[in-house]
CSV table of C-alpha atoms and ligand atoms in Angstrom, one decimal:
chain,number,residue,atom,x,y,z
D,1,MET,CA,-0.1,0.1,0.0
D,2,ALA,CA,1.2,3.6,-1.0
D,3,LEU,CA,2.0,6.0,1.7
D,4,GLN,CA,-0.7,8.4,2.4
D,5,HIS,CA,-0.6,11.9,3.8
D,6,PHE,CA,-2.9,12.3,7.2
D,7,GLY,CA,-3.9,15.4,9.0
D,8,TRP,CA,-6.5,16.4,11.4
D,9,PHE,CA,-9.5,18.7,10.6
D,10,LEU,CA,-11.3,20.2,13.7
D,11,GLY,CA,-14.5,20.7,12.7
D,12,ALA,CA,-15.6,22.4,15.9
D,13,GLY,CA,-12.9,25.0,15.5
D,14,PHE,CA,-11.8,27.3,18.3
D,15,GLY,CA,-14.7,26.1,20.1
D,16,VAL,CA,-16.5,24.1,22.2
D,17,GLN,CA,-14.9,20.3,22.4
D,18,GLY,CA,-17.0,17.2,22.9
D,19,TRP,CA,-20.1,18.7,24.7
D,20,GLY,CA,-22.0,16.0,25.7
D,21,ASP,CA,-19.3,13.4,26.3
D,22,PRO,CA,-18.5,12.1,29.7
D,23,THR,CA,-14.8,13.6,29.4
D,24,TYR,CA,-16.1,17.1,28.2
D,25,GLY,CA,-14.3,19.8,30.2
D,26,VAL,CA,-12.3,17.5,32.6
D,27,GLY,CA,-8.9,18.7,32.7
D,28,TYR,CA,-9.0,21.5,30.2
D,29,ASP,CA,-10.8,24.7,29.1
D,30,TRP,CA,-11.7,24.8,25.5
D,31,LYS,CA,-11.1,28.5,25.8
D,32,GLN,CA,-7.5,28.5,26.7
D,33,PRO,CA,-4.8,26.9,24.0
D,34,PRO,CA,-3.7,24.0,26.0
D,35,VAL,CA,-6.0,21.5,25.1
D,36,TYR,CA,-5.0,22.3,21.1
D,37,GLN,CA,-1.5,22.5,22.0
D,38,ASP,CA,-1.6,19.2,23.4
D,39,ALA,CA,-3.6,17.9,20.7
D,40,ALA,CA,-1.1,19.3,18.0
D,41,ARG,CA,2.0,17.5,19.7
D,42,VAL,CA,0.1,14.3,19.8
D,43,PHE,CA,-0.5,14.8,15.6
D,44,GLU,CA,3.0,15.5,14.9
D,45,ALA,CA,4.2,12.6,17.0
D,46,ALA,CA,1.9,10.6,14.9
D,47,GLY,CA,3.2,12.3,11.6
D,48,LEU,CA,0.1,13.9,10.7
D,49,ASP,CA,1.1,17.1,8.3
D,50,LEU,CA,-1.7,19.3,9.2
D,51,PHE,CA,-3.9,20.7,11.7
D,52,ILE,CA,-7.0,22.1,10.0
D,53,ILE,CA,-9.0,24.8,12.0
D,54,GLU,CA,-12.3,25.5,11.0
D,55,ASP,CA,-14.3,28.5,11.5
D,56,GLY,CA,-17.3,30.5,11.1
D,57,VAL,CA,-18.6,33.8,12.1
D,58,THR,CA,-22.3,33.5,13.4
D,59,VAL,CA,-24.5,32.3,16.0
D,60,PRO,CA,-26.6,29.9,13.6
D,61,ASP,CA,-30.3,30.6,13.7
D,62,THR,CA,-31.5,29.1,10.4
D,63,TYR,CA,-32.8,25.8,11.9
D,64,GLY,CA,-36.9,26.8,12.6
D,65,GLY,CA,-35.8,30.6,12.7
D,66,SER,CA,-33.9,30.3,16.3
D,67,ALA,CA,-30.6,29.7,17.6
D,68,GLU,CA,-32.0,27.3,20.5
D,69,VAL,CA,-30.7,23.7,19.1
D,70,ASN,CA,-27.5,25.0,18.1
D,71,LEU,CA,-26.8,26.7,21.7
D,72,ALA,CA,-28.4,24.2,23.6
D,73,ALA,CA,-26.2,21.4,22.0
D,74,ALA,CA,-23.0,24.1,21.6
D,75,ARG,CA,-23.1,23.4,17.9
D,76,PHE,CA,-21.0,26.1,15.8
D,77,VAL,CA,-21.2,28.5,18.8
D,78,PRO,CA,-19.5,29.7,20.6
D,79,LYS,CA,-16.0,29.4,18.9
D,80,HIS,CA,-12.9,31.9,19.4
D,81,ASP,CA,-11.1,33.3,16.2
D,82,PRO,CA,-8.5,30.9,15.2
D,83,LEU,CA,-5.7,32.9,14.2
D,84,PRO,CA,-4.8,34.0,17.7
D,85,LEU,CA,-4.4,30.4,18.8
D,86,VAL,CA,-1.8,29.9,15.7
D,87,PRO,CA,1.5,31.2,17.4
D,88,TYR,CA,0.8,28.9,20.2
D,89,LEU,CA,0.3,25.8,18.2
D,90,LEU,CA,3.7,26.7,16.9
D,91,ALA,CA,5.3,27.3,19.9
D,92,ALA,CA,4.0,23.8,20.9
D,93,THR,CA,5.4,21.7,18.0
D,94,GLU,CA,8.0,22.0,15.2
D,95,LYS,CA,7.5,20.1,12.0
D,96,ILE,CA,3.4,19.7,11.9
D,97,GLY,CA,1.7,22.2,9.4
D,98,ILE,CA,-1.1,25.1,11.3
D,99,VAL,CA,-4.2,25.7,9.3
D,100,PRO,CA,-6.7,28.5,10.5
D,101,THR,CA,-9.4,29.3,8.4
D,102,LEU,CA,-9.9,32.5,7.1
D,103,SER,CA,-12.5,34.1,4.9
D,104,ALA,CA,-11.7,35.7,1.7
D,105,SER,CA,-15.4,37.5,2.0
D,106,PHE,CA,-14.6,39.2,5.1
D,107,TYR,CA,-10.8,39.8,5.2
D,108,GLU,CA,-9.7,42.8,2.7
D,109,PRO,CA,-6.8,41.0,1.2
D,110,PHE,CA,-3.9,43.3,2.6
D,111,THR,CA,-5.1,42.6,6.0
D,112,ALA,CA,-5.1,38.6,5.2
D,113,ALA,CA,-1.4,39.0,3.0
D,114,ARG,CA,-0.2,40.9,6.0
D,115,LEU,CA,-1.4,38.4,9.0
D,116,LEU,CA,-0.6,35.7,7.1
D,117,ALA,CA,3.0,36.7,6.0
D,118,THR,CA,3.9,37.3,9.8
D,119,LEU,CA,2.6,34.1,10.8
D,120,GLN,CA,4.3,32.4,8.2
D,121,HIS,CA,7.7,34.2,9.6
D,122,PHE,CA,7.0,32.9,13.1
D,123,ALA,CA,6.0,29.3,11.6
D,124,ASN,CA,9.2,28.6,9.7
D,125,GLY,CA,7.5,27.4,6.7
D,126,ARG,CA,4.5,25.6,8.5
D,127,LEU,CA,1.7,27.8,7.6
D,128,GLY,CA,-1.5,27.0,5.7
D,129,PHE,CA,-4.8,28.9,5.4
D,130,ASN,CA,-8.1,27.5,4.7
D,131,VAL,CA,-9.8,30.0,2.6
D,132,VAL,CA,-13.4,29.7,2.6
D,133,THR,CA,-16.3,32.4,1.0
D,134,SER,CA,-18.4,31.9,3.7
D,135,GLY,CA,-21.7,31.2,2.3
D,136,SER,CA,-24.1,32.1,5.1
D,137,ASP,CA,-26.4,35.2,5.0
D,138,LEU,CA,-25.9,35.5,8.5
D,139,ALA,CA,-22.4,35.9,8.0
D,140,ALA,CA,-23.2,38.7,5.5
D,141,GLN,CA,-25.4,40.5,7.7
D,142,ASN,CA,-22.5,41.0,10.3
D,143,TYR,CA,-20.1,42.6,7.6
D,144,GLY,CA,-22.6,45.4,6.2
D,145,LEU,CA,-24.7,43.1,3.6
D,146,ASP,CA,-28.5,42.4,3.8
D,147,LYS,CA,-27.1,38.7,2.0
D,148,GLN,CA,-24.2,37.3,0.7
D,149,ILE,CA,-23.3,37.9,-2.9
D,150,ASP,CA,-24.0,35.4,-5.6
D,151,HIS,CA,-22.4,32.1,-5.1
D,152,ASP,CA,-20.5,32.0,-8.5
D,153,LEU,CA,-19.7,35.9,-8.1
D,154,ARG,CA,-18.2,35.0,-4.4
D,155,TYR,CA,-15.6,32.4,-6.1
D,156,ASP,CA,-14.9,35.4,-8.7
D,157,ARG,CA,-14.2,37.6,-6.3
D,158,ALA,CA,-12.0,35.1,-4.2
D,159,GLU,CA,-10.2,34.3,-7.1
D,160,GLU,CA,-9.0,37.9,-7.4
D,161,TRP,CA,-8.6,37.9,-4.0
D,162,VAL,CA,-6.2,35.3,-4.1
D,163,GLN,CA,-4.1,37.0,-7.1
D,164,VAL,CA,-4.1,40.2,-5.0
D,165,VAL,CA,-2.9,38.2,-1.9
D,166,ARG,CA,0.0,36.0,-3.9
D,167,ALA,CA,1.1,39.7,-5.6
D,168,LEU,CA,1.3,41.5,-2.4
D,169,TRP,CA,3.9,38.2,-1.0
D,170,ARG,CA,5.6,38.7,-4.3
D,171,SER,CA,5.8,42.5,-4.0
D,172,TRP,CA,9.3,41.9,-2.6
D,173,ASP,CA,12.2,40.2,-4.0
D,174,ALA,CA,13.2,37.3,-1.7
D,175,ASP,CA,16.6,38.9,-1.7
D,176,ALA,CA,15.3,42.6,-0.6
D,177,ILE,CA,16.5,42.9,2.9
D,178,VAL,CA,20.4,43.4,2.4
D,179,GLU,CA,21.3,44.6,5.6
D,180,ASP,CA,24.4,46.0,5.1
D,181,ALA,CA,25.7,48.3,7.5
D,182,ALA,CA,28.6,49.6,6.0
D,183,GLY,CA,26.7,50.8,3.0
D,184,GLY,CA,23.8,52.4,5.2
D,185,VAL,CA,21.3,50.1,3.3
D,186,PHE,CA,18.5,47.8,5.1
D,187,ALA,CA,16.3,46.8,2.0
D,188,ASP,CA,17.4,47.8,-1.4
D,189,PHE,CA,14.1,49.7,-3.1
D,190,THR,CA,15.0,48.7,-6.6
D,191,LYS,CA,13.2,44.8,-5.0
D,192,VAL,CA,10.4,46.3,-3.6
D,193,ARG,CA,7.4,47.4,-5.9
D,194,THR,CA,4.0,48.3,-6.0
D,195,ILE,CA,1.6,46.2,-7.7
D,196,ASP,CA,-1.4,48.6,-8.4
D,197,HIS,CA,-4.1,46.4,-8.9
D,198,LYS,CA,-7.1,47.4,-10.2
D,199,GLY,CA,-9.4,44.8,-10.8
D,200,GLU,CA,-13.2,43.9,-10.7
D,201,PHE,CA,-13.6,43.9,-6.8
D,202,PHE,CA,-10.2,45.0,-5.6
D,203,GLN,CA,-8.1,48.2,-5.8
D,204,VAL,CA,-5.1,47.5,-4.0
D,205,ARG,CA,-1.3,49.5,-4.4
D,206,GLY,CA,1.1,47.6,-2.4
D,207,PRO,CA,3.8,47.1,-2.1
D,208,LEU,CA,2.8,44.7,1.2
D,209,ASN,CA,5.2,46.4,4.4
D,210,THR,CA,6.0,43.0,5.9
D,211,ALA,CA,9.7,41.3,5.1
D,212,PRO,CA,9.5,39.0,2.2
D,213,LEU,CA,8.7,35.1,2.5
D,214,GLU,CA,10.9,32.4,1.6
D,215,SER,CA,7.8,30.0,1.1
D,216,GLU,CA,4.5,31.1,0.7
D,217,PRO,CA,1.7,29.8,3.2
D,218,VAL,CA,-0.1,26.5,1.7
D,219,MET,CA,-3.4,27.4,0.3
D,220,VAL,CA,-6.4,24.7,1.3
D,221,GLN,CA,-9.7,25.1,-0.1
D,222,ALA,CA,-12.8,23.3,0.1
D,223,GLY,CA,-15.3,24.0,-2.6
D,224,ALA,CA,-17.2,21.2,-4.0
D,225,SER,CA,-19.4,22.6,-6.7
D,226,GLY,CA,-18.3,23.0,-10.4
D,227,LYS,CA,-17.6,26.7,-9.5
D,228,GLY,CA,-15.8,25.8,-6.4
D,229,GLN,CA,-13.8,23.0,-7.9
D,230,ASP,CA,-12.0,25.3,-10.6
D,231,PHE,CA,-11.3,27.8,-8.3
D,232,ALA,CA,-9.6,24.7,-5.9
D,233,GLY,CA,-8.0,23.1,-9.0
D,234,ARG,CA,-6.5,26.3,-9.9
D,235,ASN,CA,-4.9,27.7,-6.7
D,236,SER,CA,-5.3,25.3,-4.0
D,237,ASP,CA,-2.0,23.2,-2.6
D,238,VAL,CA,-4.6,21.0,-0.5
D,239,ILE,CA,-8.2,20.0,-1.3
D,240,LEU,CA,-10.5,19.4,1.8
D,241,ALA,CA,-13.4,17.1,0.5
D,242,LEU,CA,-15.9,15.1,2.0
D,243,ALA,CA,-15.5,11.3,1.8
D,244,SER,CA,-18.9,10.0,0.7
D,245,THR,CA,-18.9,6.9,-2.0
D,246,PRO,CA,-15.7,5.7,-3.7
D,247,GLU,CA,-16.9,6.5,-7.0
D,248,ARG,CA,-17.7,10.4,-5.8
D,249,MET,CA,-14.8,10.7,-4.0
D,250,ARG,CA,-12.5,9.2,-7.1
D,251,ALA,CA,-14.6,11.8,-9.6
D,252,HIS,CA,-14.1,14.5,-7.5
D,253,ARG,CA,-10.2,14.1,-7.0
D,254,GLU,CA,-10.2,13.4,-11.0
D,255,GLU,CA,-12.0,16.5,-11.4
D,256,VAL,CA,-9.8,19.0,-9.6
D,257,ARG,CA,-6.7,17.4,-10.8
D,258,ALA,CA,-7.8,17.7,-14.6
D,259,VAL,CA,-8.6,21.3,-13.5
D,260,ALA,CA,-5.0,22.0,-12.2
D,261,VAL,CA,-3.6,20.5,-15.6
D,262,ARG,CA,-5.6,22.8,-17.7
D,263,ASN,CA,-4.2,25.4,-15.8
D,264,GLY,CA,-0.5,24.5,-16.3
D,265,ARG,CA,-0.1,22.8,-12.8
D,266,ASN,CA,1.5,19.5,-11.9
D,267,PRO,CA,-1.4,17.9,-10.8
D,268,ASP,CA,0.4,15.8,-8.0
D,269,ASP,CA,1.4,19.4,-6.5
D,270,LEU,CA,-2.4,19.1,-5.2
D,271,LYS,CA,-3.1,16.9,-2.6
D,272,VAL,CA,-7.1,15.9,-1.8
D,273,LEU,CA,-7.5,14.7,1.3
D,274,PHE,CA,-10.6,13.0,2.4
D,275,VAL,CA,-12.4,14.1,5.9
D,276,VAL,CA,-13.2,10.7,7.6
D,277,ASN,CA,-14.1,10.0,11.4
D,278,PRO,CA,-12.4,7.0,12.9
D,279,ILE,CA,-14.2,5.3,15.9
D,280,VAL,CA,-12.3,2.9,17.0
D,281,THR,CA,-14.2,-0.3,19.0
D,282,ALA,CA,-12.1,-3.5,20.6
D,283,ASN,CA,-14.2,-5.8,18.5
D,284,ALA,CA,-17.3,-7.1,16.3
D,285,GLU,CA,-19.4,-6.6,19.1
D,286,GLU,CA,-18.8,-3.3,20.2
D,287,ALA,CA,-18.8,-2.2,16.7
D,288,ALA,CA,-22.1,-4.1,16.1
D,289,SER,CA,-23.5,-2.1,19.4
D,290,THR,CA,-21.8,1.3,18.5
D,291,ARG,CA,-23.5,1.1,15.0
D,292,ALA,CA,-26.7,0.5,16.2
D,293,HIS,CA,-26.6,3.1,18.7
D,294,ARG,CA,-25.4,5.8,16.3
D,295,SER,CA,-28.3,4.5,13.7
D,296,GLN,CA,-31.1,5.2,15.9
D,297,LEU,CA,-33.2,8.2,14.4
D,298,THR,CA,-34.6,10.1,17.7
D,299,GLN,CA,-35.6,13.4,18.0
D,300,ALA,CA,-31.9,14.6,19.1
D,301,ALA,CA,-30.1,12.8,16.1
D,302,ILE,CA,-33.0,14.7,14.0
D,303,ASP,CA,-32.5,18.0,15.3
D,304,GLU,CA,-28.6,17.4,15.6
D,305,ALA,CA,-28.4,16.4,11.8
D,306,LEU,CA,-31.0,18.9,10.8
D,307,GLN,CA,-29.1,22.3,12.3
D,308,GLY,CA,-25.9,21.2,10.8
D,309,VAL,CA,-27.2,20.8,7.3
D,310,SER,CA,-29.6,24.1,8.0
D,311,TYR,CA,-26.9,26.3,8.7
D,312,LEU,CA,-24.3,24.7,6.0
D,313,SER,CA,-26.7,25.2,3.1
D,314,GLY,CA,-28.9,27.9,4.0
D,315,VAL,CA,-32.0,26.3,3.9
D,316,ASP,CA,-34.6,26.0,6.7
D,317,PHE,CA,-35.0,22.1,6.8
D,318,LYS,CA,-37.3,22.5,10.0
D,319,LYS,CA,-40.2,23.7,7.7
D,320,PHE,CA,-40.1,20.2,5.6
D,321,GLU,CA,-42.5,17.2,6.9
D,322,LEU,CA,-40.0,14.1,7.6
D,323,ASP,CA,-42.5,11.9,5.7
D,324,ALA,CA,-42.9,13.9,2.8
D,325,PRO,CA,-40.4,13.6,-0.1
D,326,LEU,CA,-37.8,16.3,0.2
D,327,PRO,CA,-38.7,18.9,-2.9
D,328,GLU,CA,-35.9,20.0,-5.2
D,329,LEU,CA,-33.8,22.7,-3.5
D,330,THR,CA,-30.9,25.0,-4.3
D,331,THR,CA,-28.6,27.3,-2.4
D,332,ASN,CA,-26.3,30.4,-2.7
D,333,SER,CA,-24.7,28.8,0.3
D,334,ASN,CA,-22.5,25.6,0.2
D,335,GLN,CA,-23.8,23.5,-2.8
D,336,GLY,CA,-21.6,20.7,-2.6
D,337,THR,CA,-22.9,19.8,1.4
D,338,LEU,CA,-26.5,20.2,0.0
D,339,ASP,CA,-26.1,18.0,-2.7
D,340,ASN,CA,-24.1,15.7,-0.5
D,341,PHE,CA,-26.8,15.5,1.7
D,342,VAL,CA,-29.6,15.4,-0.6
D,343,LYS,CA,-28.0,12.4,-2.6
D,344,SER,CA,-27.6,10.4,0.4
D,345,ALA,CA,-30.8,8.1,-0.4
D,346,PRO,CA,-32.4,7.5,-3.9
D,347,ALA,CA,-34.2,10.4,-5.6
D,348,GLY,CA,-37.7,11.1,-4.0
D,349,SER,CA,-37.1,9.7,-0.9
D,350,THR,CA,-38.7,11.5,2.4
D,351,LEU,CA,-36.5,13.5,4.6
D,352,ARG,CA,-36.7,10.9,6.9
D,353,GLU,CA,-35.4,7.9,4.9
D,354,ILE,CA,-33.2,10.6,3.9
D,355,LEU,CA,-31.9,11.0,7.4
D,356,GLN,CA,-32.1,7.3,8.1
D,357,ALA,CA,-29.8,6.5,5.3
D,358,ARG,CA,-27.1,8.8,6.6
D,359,ALA,CA,-27.4,7.5,10.0
D,360,ASN,CA,-27.2,4.1,8.8
D,361,LYS,CA,-24.0,4.8,6.7
D,362,ASP,CA,-23.0,7.3,9.7
D,363,GLY,CA,-21.9,10.1,7.6
D,364,LEU,CA,-17.8,9.8,7.6
D,365,ALA,CA,-17.7,7.8,10.6
D,366,ILE,CA,-15.6,4.2,10.3
D,367,ILE,CA,-16.5,2.2,13.1
D,368,GLY,CA,-14.1,-1.1,13.8
D,369,THR,CA,-11.1,-2.4,15.2
D,370,PRO,CA,-7.9,-0.2,14.6
D,371,ASP,CA,-7.1,-3.0,11.9
D,372,GLU,CA,-10.4,-3.0,10.2
D,373,ILE,CA,-9.9,0.8,9.9
D,374,ALA,CA,-6.8,1.0,8.8
D,375,ASP,CA,-7.8,-1.9,6.2
D,376,HIS,CA,-10.6,0.2,5.3
D,377,LEU,CA,-8.7,3.5,4.7
D,378,GLY,CA,-5.8,1.1,2.8
D,379,GLU,CA,-8.9,-0.2,0.5
D,380,LEU,CA,-10.4,3.2,0.2
D,381,SER,CA,-7.1,4.7,-0.8
D,382,GLU,CA,-6.8,2.4,-3.6
D,383,ALA,CA,-10.3,2.9,-4.7
D,384,VAL,CA,-10.0,6.5,-4.9
D,385,GLY,CA,-6.2,7.0,-6.4
D,386,GLY,CA,-6.4,9.6,-3.5
D,387,ASP,CA,-3.8,11.4,-1.4
D,388,GLY,CA,-4.8,10.8,2.2
D,389,PHE,CA,-7.3,12.0,4.7
D,390,LEU,CA,-7.9,13.8,7.4
D,391,PHE,CA,-9.5,12.6,10.6
D,392,THR,CA,-12.0,14.7,12.2
D,393,GLY,CA,-13.7,15.1,15.5
D,394,GLN,CA,-13.1,17.3,18.9
D,395,VAL,CA,-9.7,17.4,20.8
D,396,HIS,CA,-10.3,16.4,24.2
D,397,PRO,CA,-6.9,14.1,25.3
D,398,ALA,CA,-9.4,11.7,25.6
D,399,ASN,CA,-10.5,11.5,22.0
D,400,VAL,CA,-7.2,12.3,20.6
D,401,HIS,CA,-5.6,9.5,22.3
D,402,ARG,CA,-8.4,6.3,22.2
D,403,THR,CA,-8.4,7.6,18.3
D,404,LEU,CA,-5.0,7.5,17.5
D,405,ASP,CA,-3.0,5.6,20.0
D,406,PRO,CA,-4.3,2.3,18.5
D,407,LEU,CA,-4.7,3.4,15.0
D,408,VAL,CA,-1.2,4.7,14.2
D,409,PRO,CA,0.5,1.5,14.7
D,410,ALA,CA,-2.4,0.0,12.6
D,411,LEU,CA,-1.2,2.4,9.8
D,412,ARG,CA,2.1,2.2,9.8
D,413,ARG,CA,2.2,-1.7,9.6
D,414,ARG,CA,0.5,-1.3,6.3
D,415,GLY,CA,3.0,1.2,5.2
D,416,LEU,CA,0.0,4.1,5.0
D,417,LEU,CA,1.3,6.6,7.4
D,418,ARG,CA,5.1,8.0,7.8
D,419,THR,CA,7.2,7.3,10.5
D,420,GLU,CA,8.2,10.9,11.1
D,421,LEU,CA,7.7,14.5,9.5
D,422,GLY,CA,10.5,16.1,7.8
D,423,ASP,CA,11.7,19.7,8.8
D,424,GLY,CA,11.4,21.5,5.3
D,425,GLY,CA,7.9,22.9,6.2
D,426,LEU,CA,4.3,21.9,5.3
D,427,ARG,CA,4.8,22.4,1.4
D,428,ALA,CA,7.9,19.9,1.8
D,429,ASN,CA,6.2,17.7,3.6
D,430,LEU,CA,2.8,17.4,1.1
D,431,THR,CA,5.2,17.0,-1.6
D,432,ASP,CA,7.6,14.2,-0.7
D,433,PHE,CA,5.4,11.7,-1.9
W,501,LIG,C1,-14.8,19.3,5.1
W,501,LIG,C2,-15.1,21.2,4.7
W,501,LIG,C3,-14.8,21.8,5.4
W,501,LIG,C4,-15.2,23.2,5.5
W,501,LIG,N1,-14.4,23.9,6.7
W,501,LIG,C5,-15.1,25.4,6.3
W,501,LIG,C6,-15.1,26.3,7.2
W,501,LIG,O1,-14.5,26.1,8.0
W,501,LIG,N2,-15.8,27.5,7.4
W,501,LIG,C7,-16.3,27.8,6.5
W,501,LIG,O2,-16.8,29.2,6.4
W,501,LIG,N3,-16.5,27.1,5.1
W,501,LIG,C8,-16.2,26.0,5.5
W,501,LIG,N4,-16.6,24.8,4.5
W,501,LIG,C9,-17.0,25.6,3.3
W,501,LIG,C10,-16.5,25.5,2.1
W,501,LIG,O3,-15.5,26.0,2.4
W,501,LIG,C11,-17.1,25.8,0.8
W,501,LIG,O4,-17.5,27.3,1.0
W,501,LIG,C12,-18.4,25.0,0.7
W,501,LIG,O5,-18.0,23.9,0.5
W,501,LIG,C13,-19.0,25.7,-0.5
W,501,LIG,O6,-18.5,25.4,-1.7
W,501,LIG,P1,-19.4,24.9,-2.9
W,501,LIG,O7,-20.8,25.7,-3.4
W,501,LIG,O8,-18.4,25.0,-3.7
W,501,LIG,O9,-19.3,23.6,-2.5
W,501,LIG,C14,-16.3,23.5,4.5
W,501,LIG,C15,-16.5,22.6,3.8
W,501,LIG,C16,-16.0,21.5,3.6
W,501,LIG,C17,-16.3,20.2,2.7
């Protein structure tokens, strides 16, 4: 089996970790850095390439027009901004890539370029950024808009945003700082240029006023619609993708790789990593009871599933009859997520049937003994022809250890997981196989 890249996607962001789990709050405070620092150390020792931290800027109240379910269950809220966490994670580790989420819709490109350049200097090449376009109208209403701009236009704007950010990073030549004390020259003015960008969405003079970068932060992106794949295939180094069927995973990867080729890129520079949730059990009996428990469609499970898809798609799923076929739906928000949800059951299925199919399949969960999970990931990587996986889940040490302690040796025995990270930075680790 071929070596795969692994990482951890923290879906709860710099937010509440493990509410509802018996270990909630034991020995840590989710509002403080140590729990994330401890997790990052374990990820690094395990040979994970990167640690991605989700973010969003709303208190979601799409589901039933109320934030009740989200606040009661601590789903998507409350959370801190992940950027100030980055230096703490860098200080706690030496080799793993640290990837906060950043919104191209709400950060001016100059602000983003400057922040990321500063952090990349701290990071010695270990920084990435998960660039999102923030599809939610609720988010847009926190930034002076009535609603989010059109889906495709959002990607056009993000495209220009990336070009401006990169042009700003390149506005200083790498050797512009000469520090020539005898000659009285700190930086050579011929190596620092304005960018004079005047585009459809942004007007930025430049140059950037931070020091030049030795390597640019690694760009991560998760767009799954046609337009999203196009944006990601042209610009991303890593694609954050949802694992569904091996056929859909394979098609997704092939499509973004084809976009990369059409844009003159080497498709092997682009790593498509699928999010999976490994749930380690001791034996077949425990796996069966875990599966049976997780497939029960209780009211809490229905609310949990529907608040999530309501927030991510901007469609209020509370208004649909559970036992009626779901109507045709479109969204200006996350199209790929909505599409994935609707296609979980055959066309014409009722909402309850869709929910039951998802509960039976259990989303991104892979339930089994460490050897079964490792075998499954090996088979999946061969079927998809893929680059690797991102584990997801909260980062209380109990969860991190119960997942990785047994799984890491099982993955290593199969030659799927590296034994050590290189020290050349995130891009080097991602492209060394
Ligand atoms: C695994 C995964 C993680 C994501 N993480 C975030 C995030 O942290 N913040 C956010 O605003 N959007 C996030 N998104 C949304 C994507 O950035 C993107 O906007 C969304 O998938 C819509 O793109 P599409 O319409 O092209 O499918 C995530 C999506 C996926 C699939």
